[in-house]
PDB file of C-alpha atoms in Angstrom:
ATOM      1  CA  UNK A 122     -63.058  56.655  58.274  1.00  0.00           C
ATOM      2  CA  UNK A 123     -66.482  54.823  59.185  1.00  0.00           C
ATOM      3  CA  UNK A 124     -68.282  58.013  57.693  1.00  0.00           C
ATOM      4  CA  UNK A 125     -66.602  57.630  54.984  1.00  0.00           C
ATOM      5  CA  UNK A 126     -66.949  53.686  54.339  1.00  0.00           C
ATOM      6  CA  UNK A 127     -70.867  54.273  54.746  1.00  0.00           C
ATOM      7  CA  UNK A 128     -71.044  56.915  51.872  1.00  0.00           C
ATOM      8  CA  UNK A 129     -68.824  55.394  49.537  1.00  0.00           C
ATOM      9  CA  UNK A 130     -70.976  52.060  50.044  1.00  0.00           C
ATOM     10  CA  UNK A 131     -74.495  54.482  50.656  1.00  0.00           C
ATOM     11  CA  UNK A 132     -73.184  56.059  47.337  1.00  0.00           C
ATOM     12  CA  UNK A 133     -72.728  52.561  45.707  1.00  0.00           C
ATOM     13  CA  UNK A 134     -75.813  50.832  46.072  1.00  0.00           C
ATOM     14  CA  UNK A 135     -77.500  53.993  45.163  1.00  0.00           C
ATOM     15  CA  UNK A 136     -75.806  54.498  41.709  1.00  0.00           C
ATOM     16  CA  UNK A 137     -76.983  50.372  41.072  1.00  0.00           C
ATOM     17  CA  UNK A 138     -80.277  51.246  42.108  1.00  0.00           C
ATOM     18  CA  UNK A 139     -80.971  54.086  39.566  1.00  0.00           C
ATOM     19  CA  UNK A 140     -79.808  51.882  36.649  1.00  0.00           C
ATOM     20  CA  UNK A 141     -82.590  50.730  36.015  1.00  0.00           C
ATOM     21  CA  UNK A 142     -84.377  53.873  36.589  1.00  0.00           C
ATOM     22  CA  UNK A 143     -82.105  55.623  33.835  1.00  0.00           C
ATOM     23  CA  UNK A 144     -82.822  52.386  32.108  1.00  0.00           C
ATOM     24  CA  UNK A 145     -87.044  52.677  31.475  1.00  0.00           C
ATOM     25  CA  UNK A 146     -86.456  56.872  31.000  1.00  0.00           C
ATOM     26  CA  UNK A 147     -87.332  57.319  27.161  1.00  0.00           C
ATOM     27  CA  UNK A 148     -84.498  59.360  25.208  1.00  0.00           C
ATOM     28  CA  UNK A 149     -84.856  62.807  24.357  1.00  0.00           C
ATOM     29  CA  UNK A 150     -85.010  61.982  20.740  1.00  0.00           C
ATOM     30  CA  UNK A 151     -88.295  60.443  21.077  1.00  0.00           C
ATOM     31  CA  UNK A 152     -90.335  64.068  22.028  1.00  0.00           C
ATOM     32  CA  UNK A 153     -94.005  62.745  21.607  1.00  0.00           C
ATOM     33  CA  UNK A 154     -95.954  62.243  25.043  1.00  0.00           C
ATOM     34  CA  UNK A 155     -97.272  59.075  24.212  1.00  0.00           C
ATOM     35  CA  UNK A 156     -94.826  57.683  22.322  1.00  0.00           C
ATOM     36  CA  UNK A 157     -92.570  58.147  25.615  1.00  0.00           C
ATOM     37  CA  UNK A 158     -95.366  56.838  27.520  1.00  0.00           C
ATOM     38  CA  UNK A 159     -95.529  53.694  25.805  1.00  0.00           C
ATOM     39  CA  UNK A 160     -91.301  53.241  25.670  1.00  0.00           C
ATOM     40  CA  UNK A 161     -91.323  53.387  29.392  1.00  0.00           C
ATOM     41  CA  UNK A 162     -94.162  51.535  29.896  1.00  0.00           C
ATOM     42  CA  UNK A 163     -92.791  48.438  27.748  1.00  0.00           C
ATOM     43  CA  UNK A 164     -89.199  49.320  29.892  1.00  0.00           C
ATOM     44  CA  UNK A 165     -91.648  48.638  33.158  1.00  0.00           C
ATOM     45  CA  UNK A 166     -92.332  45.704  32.194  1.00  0.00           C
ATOM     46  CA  UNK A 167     -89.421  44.335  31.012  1.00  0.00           C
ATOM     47  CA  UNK A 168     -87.072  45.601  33.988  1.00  0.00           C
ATOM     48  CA  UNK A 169     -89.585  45.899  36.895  1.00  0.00           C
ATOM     49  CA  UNK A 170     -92.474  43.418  36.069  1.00  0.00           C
ATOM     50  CA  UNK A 171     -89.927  40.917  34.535  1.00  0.00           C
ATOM     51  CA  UNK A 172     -93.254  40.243  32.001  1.00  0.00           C
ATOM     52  CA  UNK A 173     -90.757  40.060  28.839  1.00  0.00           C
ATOM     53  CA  UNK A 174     -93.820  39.130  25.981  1.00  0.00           C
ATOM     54  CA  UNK A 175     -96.259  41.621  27.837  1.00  0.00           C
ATOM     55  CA  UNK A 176     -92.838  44.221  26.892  1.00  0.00           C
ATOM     56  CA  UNK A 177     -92.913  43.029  23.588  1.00  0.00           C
ATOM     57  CA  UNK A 178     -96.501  43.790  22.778  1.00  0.00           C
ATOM     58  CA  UNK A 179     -96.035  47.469  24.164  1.00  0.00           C
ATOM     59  CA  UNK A 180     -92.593  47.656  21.447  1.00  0.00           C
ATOM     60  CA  UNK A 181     -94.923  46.114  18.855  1.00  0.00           C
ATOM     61  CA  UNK A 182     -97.323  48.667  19.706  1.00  0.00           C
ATOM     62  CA  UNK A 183     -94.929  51.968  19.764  1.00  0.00           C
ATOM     63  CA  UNK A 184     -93.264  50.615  16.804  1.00  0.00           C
ATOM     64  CA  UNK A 185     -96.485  50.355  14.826  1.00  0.00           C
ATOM     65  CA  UNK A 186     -97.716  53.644  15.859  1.00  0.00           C
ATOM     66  CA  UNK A 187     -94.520  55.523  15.948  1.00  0.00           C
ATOM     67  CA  UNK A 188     -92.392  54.253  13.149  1.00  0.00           C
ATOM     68  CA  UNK A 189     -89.823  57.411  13.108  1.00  0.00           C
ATOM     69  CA  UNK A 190     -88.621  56.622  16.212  1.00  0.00           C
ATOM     70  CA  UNK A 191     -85.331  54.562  16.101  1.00  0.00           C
ATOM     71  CA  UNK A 192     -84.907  53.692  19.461  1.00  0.00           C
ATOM     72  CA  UNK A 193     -87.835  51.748  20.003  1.00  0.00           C
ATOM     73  CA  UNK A 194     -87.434  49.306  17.036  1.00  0.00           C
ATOM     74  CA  UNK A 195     -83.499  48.874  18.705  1.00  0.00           C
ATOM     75  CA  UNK A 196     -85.301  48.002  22.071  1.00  0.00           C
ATOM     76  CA  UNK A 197     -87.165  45.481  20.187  1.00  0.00           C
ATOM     77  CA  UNK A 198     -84.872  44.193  18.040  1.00  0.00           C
ATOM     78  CA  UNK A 199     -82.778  43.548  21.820  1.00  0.00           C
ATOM     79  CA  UNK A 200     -85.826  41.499  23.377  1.00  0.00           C
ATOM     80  CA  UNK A 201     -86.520  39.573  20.024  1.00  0.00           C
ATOM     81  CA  UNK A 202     -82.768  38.472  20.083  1.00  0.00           C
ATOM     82  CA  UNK A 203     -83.241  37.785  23.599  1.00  0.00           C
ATOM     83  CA  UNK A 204     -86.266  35.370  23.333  1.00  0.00           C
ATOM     84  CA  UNK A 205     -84.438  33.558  19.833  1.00  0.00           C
ATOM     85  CA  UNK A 206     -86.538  35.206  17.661  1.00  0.00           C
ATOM     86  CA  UNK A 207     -83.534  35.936  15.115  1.00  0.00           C
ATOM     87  CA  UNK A 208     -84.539  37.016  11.963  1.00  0.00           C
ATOM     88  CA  UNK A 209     -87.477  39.525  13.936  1.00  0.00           C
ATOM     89  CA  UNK A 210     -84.431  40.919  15.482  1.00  0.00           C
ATOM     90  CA  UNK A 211     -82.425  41.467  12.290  1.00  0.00           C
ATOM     91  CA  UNK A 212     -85.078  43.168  10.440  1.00  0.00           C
ATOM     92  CA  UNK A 213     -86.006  45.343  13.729  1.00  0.00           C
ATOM     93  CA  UNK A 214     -82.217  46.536  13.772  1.00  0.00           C
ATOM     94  CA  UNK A 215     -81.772  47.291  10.408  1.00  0.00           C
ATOM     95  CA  UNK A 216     -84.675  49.639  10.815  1.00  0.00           C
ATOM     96  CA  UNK A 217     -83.960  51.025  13.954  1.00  0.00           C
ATOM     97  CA  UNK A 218     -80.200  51.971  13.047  1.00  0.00           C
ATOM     98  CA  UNK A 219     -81.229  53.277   9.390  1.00  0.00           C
ATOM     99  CA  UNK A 220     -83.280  55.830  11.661  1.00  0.00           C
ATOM    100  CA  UNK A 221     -80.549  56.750  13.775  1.00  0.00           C
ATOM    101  CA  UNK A 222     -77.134  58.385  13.035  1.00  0.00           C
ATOM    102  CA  UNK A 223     -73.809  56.420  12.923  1.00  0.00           C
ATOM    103  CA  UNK A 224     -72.620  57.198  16.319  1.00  0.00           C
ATOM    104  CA  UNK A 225     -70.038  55.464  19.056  1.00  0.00           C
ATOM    105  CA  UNK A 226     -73.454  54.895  21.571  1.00  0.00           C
ATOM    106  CA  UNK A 227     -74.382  52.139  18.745  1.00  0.00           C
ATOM    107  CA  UNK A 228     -71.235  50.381  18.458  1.00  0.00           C
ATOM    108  CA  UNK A 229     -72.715  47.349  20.461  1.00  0.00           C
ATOM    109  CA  UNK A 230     -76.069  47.381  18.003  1.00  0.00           C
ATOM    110  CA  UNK A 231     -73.757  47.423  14.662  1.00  0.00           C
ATOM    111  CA  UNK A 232     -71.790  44.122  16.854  1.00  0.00           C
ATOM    112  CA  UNK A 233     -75.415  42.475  16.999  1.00  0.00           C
ATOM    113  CA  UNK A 234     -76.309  43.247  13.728  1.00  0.00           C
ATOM    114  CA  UNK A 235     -73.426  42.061  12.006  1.00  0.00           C
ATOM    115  CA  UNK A 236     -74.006  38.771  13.615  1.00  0.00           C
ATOM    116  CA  UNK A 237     -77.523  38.136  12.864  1.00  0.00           C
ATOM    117  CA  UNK A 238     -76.902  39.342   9.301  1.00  0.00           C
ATOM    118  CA  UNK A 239     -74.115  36.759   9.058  1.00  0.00           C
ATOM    119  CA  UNK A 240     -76.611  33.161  10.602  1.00  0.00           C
ATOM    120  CA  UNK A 241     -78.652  34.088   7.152  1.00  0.00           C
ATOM    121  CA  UNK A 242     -75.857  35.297   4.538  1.00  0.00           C
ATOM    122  CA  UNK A 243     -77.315  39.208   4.026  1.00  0.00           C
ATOM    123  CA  UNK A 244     -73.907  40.179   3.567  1.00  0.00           C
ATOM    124  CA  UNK A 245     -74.644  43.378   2.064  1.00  0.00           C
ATOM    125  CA  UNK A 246     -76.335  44.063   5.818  1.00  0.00           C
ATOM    126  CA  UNK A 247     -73.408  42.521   7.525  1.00  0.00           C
ATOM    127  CA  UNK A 248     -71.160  44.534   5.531  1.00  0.00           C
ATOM    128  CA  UNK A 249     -73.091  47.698   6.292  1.00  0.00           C
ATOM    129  CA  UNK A 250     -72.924  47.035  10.150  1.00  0.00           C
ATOM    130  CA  UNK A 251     -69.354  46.431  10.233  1.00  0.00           C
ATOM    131  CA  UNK A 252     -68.252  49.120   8.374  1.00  0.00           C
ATOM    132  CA  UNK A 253     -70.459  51.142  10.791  1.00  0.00           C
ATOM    133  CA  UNK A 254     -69.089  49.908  13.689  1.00  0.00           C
ATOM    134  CA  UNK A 255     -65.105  50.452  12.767  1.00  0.00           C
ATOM    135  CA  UNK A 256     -66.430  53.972  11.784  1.00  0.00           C
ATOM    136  CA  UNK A 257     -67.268  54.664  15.577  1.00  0.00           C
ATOM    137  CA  UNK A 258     -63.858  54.265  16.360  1.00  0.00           C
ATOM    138  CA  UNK A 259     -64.416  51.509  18.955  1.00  0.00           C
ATOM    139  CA  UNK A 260     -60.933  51.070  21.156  1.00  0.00           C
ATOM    140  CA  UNK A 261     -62.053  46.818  22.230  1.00  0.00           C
ATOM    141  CA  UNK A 262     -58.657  45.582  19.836  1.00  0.00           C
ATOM    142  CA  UNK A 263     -60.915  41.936  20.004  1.00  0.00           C
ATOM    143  CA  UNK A 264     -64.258  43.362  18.952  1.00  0.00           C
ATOM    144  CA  UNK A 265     -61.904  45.570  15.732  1.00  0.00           C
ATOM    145  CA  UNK A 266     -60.511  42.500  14.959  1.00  0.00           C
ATOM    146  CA  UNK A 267     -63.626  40.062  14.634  1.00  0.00           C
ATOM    147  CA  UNK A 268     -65.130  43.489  12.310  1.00  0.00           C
ATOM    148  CA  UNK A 269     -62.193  43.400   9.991  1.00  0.00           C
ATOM    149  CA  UNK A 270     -62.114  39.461   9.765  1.00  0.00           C
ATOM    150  CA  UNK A 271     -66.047  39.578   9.118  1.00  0.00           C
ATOM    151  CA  UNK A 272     -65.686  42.295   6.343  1.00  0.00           C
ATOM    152  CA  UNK A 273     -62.923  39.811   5.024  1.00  0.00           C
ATOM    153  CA  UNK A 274     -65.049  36.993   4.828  1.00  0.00           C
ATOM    154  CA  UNK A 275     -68.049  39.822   2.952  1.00  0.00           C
ATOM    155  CA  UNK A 276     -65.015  40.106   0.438  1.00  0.00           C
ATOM    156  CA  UNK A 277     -65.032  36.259   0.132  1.00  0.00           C
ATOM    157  CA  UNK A 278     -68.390  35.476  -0.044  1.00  0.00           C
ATOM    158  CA  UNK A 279     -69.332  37.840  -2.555  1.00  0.00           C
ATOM    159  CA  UNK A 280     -66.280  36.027  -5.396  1.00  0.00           C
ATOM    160  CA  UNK A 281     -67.519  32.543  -3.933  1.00  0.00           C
ATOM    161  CA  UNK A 282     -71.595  33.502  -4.993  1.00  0.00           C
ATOM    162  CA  UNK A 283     -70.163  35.590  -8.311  1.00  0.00           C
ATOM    163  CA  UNK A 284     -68.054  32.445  -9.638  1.00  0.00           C
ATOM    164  CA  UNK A 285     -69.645  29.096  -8.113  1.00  0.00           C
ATOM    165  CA  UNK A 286     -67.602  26.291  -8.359  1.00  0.00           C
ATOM    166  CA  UNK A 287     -70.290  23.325  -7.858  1.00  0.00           C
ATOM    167  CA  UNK A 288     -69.554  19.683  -6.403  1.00  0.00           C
ATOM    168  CA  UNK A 289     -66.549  17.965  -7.914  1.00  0.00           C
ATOM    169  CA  UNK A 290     -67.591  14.474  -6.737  1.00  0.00           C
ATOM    170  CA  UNK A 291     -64.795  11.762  -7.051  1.00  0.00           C
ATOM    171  CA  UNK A 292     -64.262   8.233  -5.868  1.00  0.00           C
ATOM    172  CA  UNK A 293     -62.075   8.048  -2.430  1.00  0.00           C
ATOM    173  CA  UNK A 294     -59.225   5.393  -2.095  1.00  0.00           C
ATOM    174  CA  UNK A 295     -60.009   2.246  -0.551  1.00  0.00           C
ATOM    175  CA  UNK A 296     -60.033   2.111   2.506  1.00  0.00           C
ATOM    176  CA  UNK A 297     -60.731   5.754   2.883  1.00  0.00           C
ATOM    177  CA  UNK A 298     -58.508   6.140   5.490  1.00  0.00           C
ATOM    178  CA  UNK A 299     -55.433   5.613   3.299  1.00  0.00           C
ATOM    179  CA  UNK A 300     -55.857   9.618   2.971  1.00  0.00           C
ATOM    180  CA  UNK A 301     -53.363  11.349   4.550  1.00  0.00           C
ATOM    181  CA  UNK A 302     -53.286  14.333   6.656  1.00  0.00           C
ATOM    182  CA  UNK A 303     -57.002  13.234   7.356  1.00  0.00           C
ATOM    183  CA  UNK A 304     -58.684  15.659  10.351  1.00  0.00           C
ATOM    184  CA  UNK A 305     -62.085  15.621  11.984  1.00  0.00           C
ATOM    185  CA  UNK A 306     -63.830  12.992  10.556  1.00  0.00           C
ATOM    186  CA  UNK A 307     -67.228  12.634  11.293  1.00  0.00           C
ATOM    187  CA  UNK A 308     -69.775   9.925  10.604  1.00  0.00           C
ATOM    188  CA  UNK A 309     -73.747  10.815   9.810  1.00  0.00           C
ATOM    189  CA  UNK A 310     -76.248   9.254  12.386  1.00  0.00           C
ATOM    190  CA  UNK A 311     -77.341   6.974   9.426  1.00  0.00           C
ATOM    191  CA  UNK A 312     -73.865   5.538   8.911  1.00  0.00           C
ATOM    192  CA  UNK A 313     -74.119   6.823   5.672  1.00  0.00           C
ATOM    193  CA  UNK A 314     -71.975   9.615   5.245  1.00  0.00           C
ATOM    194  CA  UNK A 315     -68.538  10.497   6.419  1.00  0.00           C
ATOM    195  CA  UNK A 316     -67.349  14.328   6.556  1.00  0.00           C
ATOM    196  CA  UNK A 317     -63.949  15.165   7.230  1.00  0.00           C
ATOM    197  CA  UNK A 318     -61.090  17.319   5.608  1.00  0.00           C
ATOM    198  CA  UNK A 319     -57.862  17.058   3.917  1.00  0.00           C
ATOM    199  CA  UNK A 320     -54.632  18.355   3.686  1.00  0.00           C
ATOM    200  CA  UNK A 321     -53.523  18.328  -0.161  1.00  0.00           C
ATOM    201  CA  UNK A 322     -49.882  18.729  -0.815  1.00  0.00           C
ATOM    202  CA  UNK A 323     -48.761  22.257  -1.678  1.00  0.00           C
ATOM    203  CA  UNK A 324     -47.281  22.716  -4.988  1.00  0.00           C
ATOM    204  CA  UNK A 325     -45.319  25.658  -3.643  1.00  0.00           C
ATOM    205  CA  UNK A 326     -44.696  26.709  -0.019  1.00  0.00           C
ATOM    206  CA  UNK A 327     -47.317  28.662   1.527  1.00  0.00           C
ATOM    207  CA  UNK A 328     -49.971  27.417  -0.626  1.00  0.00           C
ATOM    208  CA  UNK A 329     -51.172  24.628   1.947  1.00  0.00           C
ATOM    209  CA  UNK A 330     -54.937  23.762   1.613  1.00  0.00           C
ATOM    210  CA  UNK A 331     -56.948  22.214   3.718  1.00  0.00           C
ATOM    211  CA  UNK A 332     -60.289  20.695   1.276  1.00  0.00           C
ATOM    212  CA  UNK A 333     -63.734  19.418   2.889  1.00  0.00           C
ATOM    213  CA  UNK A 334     -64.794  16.168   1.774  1.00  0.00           C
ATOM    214  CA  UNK A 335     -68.561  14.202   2.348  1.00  0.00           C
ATOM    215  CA  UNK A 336     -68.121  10.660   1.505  1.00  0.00           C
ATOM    216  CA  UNK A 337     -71.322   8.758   0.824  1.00  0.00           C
ATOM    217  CA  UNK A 338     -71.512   4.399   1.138  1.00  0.00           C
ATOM    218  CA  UNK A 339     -72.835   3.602  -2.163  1.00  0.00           C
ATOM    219  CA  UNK A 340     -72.850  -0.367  -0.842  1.00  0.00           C
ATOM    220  CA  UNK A 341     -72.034  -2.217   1.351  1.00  0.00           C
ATOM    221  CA  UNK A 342     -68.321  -2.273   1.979  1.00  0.00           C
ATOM    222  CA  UNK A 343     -66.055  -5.092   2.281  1.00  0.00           C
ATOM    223  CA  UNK A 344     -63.457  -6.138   4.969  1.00  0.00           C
ATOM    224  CA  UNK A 345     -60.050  -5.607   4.145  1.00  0.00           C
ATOM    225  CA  UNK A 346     -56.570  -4.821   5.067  1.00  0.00           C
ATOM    226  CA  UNK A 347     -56.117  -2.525   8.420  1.00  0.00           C
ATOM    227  CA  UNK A 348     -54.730   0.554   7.923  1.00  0.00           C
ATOM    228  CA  UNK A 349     -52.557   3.032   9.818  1.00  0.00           C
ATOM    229  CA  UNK A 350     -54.690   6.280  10.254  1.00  0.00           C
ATOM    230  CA  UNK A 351     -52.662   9.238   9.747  1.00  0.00           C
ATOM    231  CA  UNK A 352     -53.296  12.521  11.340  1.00  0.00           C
ATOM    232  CA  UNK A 353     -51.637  16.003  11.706  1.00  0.00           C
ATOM    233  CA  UNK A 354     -49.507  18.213   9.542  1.00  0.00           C
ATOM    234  CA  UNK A 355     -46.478  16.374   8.226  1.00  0.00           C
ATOM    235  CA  UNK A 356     -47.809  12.914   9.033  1.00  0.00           C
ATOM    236  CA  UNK A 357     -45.786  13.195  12.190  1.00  0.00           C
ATOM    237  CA  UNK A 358     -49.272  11.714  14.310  1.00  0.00           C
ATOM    238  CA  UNK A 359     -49.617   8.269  13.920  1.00  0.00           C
ATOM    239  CA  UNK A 360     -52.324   5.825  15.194  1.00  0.00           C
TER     240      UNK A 360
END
């Protein structure tokens, strides 16, 4: 029983140890001697040397050098989103995954992608990635979920930018918290503006909106008559 406590732990600590090992290996895809060279040199120092920027340099470099080579610009495009640098990363995965087939071991990448397309409204490229991902078959329920609700919101997006509706500015009641169903509100660091959103009355059931309203102070206002502030679905919150 001792015997076998020691290997099972023996046999523990040395799977964790050769993660990182397995890590800084280049993949068999990339077949040139240098070109591996460099990948597991810029894995070195990411993983061992914990020199992330020196890493970078070494990516930049293989990149550059190698540009067939998928993997590298995914390695990248992983640091880059690491250290903030967003829109480096996007445009690293989208040319690391166009190099590489649609496959289950990129499911993750597609996740990433999707999201960094979505902070700058490419949503042809967060689209793309989504679509990809659901196409891997992925079994996380959460993960197909947040794809389909993305590729939803692609589907929105795209009617919103083809048929604009502009501001439709117009002058709030006095005092603006006569507005019922009022949520949220929040007032600028200027004291200038107010944004909050509204509940307008349905004209049929199941056709509840909720609208998002900036109020600016044209002047100063006057005092008047306190008001009740309302809040919650079916004015049943009172203040």
């Amino acid at each position: 029983m001792i015997l076998q406590r020691f290997l099972l732990g023996f046999g523990l600590v040395s799977c964790l140890a050769t993660v990182p090992a397995l890590a800084q290996q280049a993949p068999p895809t990339i077949t040139d001697g240098k070109a591996r060279n460099l990948y597991e040199k810029a894995q070195n120092l990411y993983y061992r040397d914990r020199q992330p920027q020196q890493a970078l340099l070494v990516w930049q470099q293989l990149t550059d050098k190698y540009p067939d080579y998928g993997d590298p610009f995914l390695r990248k495009a992983s640091l880059l989103t690491i250290l903030g640098d967003h829109p480096g990363a996007l445009q690293a995965y989208k040319t690391g995954l166009g190099k590489l087939p649609v496959e289950a071991a990129r499911a993750g990448d597609y996740l990433v992608l999707g999201k960094l397309a979505a902070e700058v409204g490419d949503y042809a490229t967060m689209r793309a990635a989504y679509t990809n991902y659901l196409s891997t078959s992925p079994t996380n329920k959460n993960q197909v979920a947040l794809a389909k609700l993305q590729l939803q919101n692609c589907d929105f997006a795209a009617t919103a930018m083809a048929h604009p509706t502009g501001a439709a500015p117009e002058r709030l009641a006095a005092p603006l918290n006569q507005f019922r169903s009022q949520y949220f509100p929040v007032l600028t660091a200027d004291n200038k503006s107010l944004i909050f959103t509204t509940q307008r009355t349905p004209e049929k059931v199941g056709q509840e909106n909720e609208d998002v309203f900036m109020a600016h102070l044209l002047r100063r206002a006057l005092g008047g008559e306190n008001q009740r502030l309302v809040i919650g679905r079916e004015h049943r919150e009172v203040l």
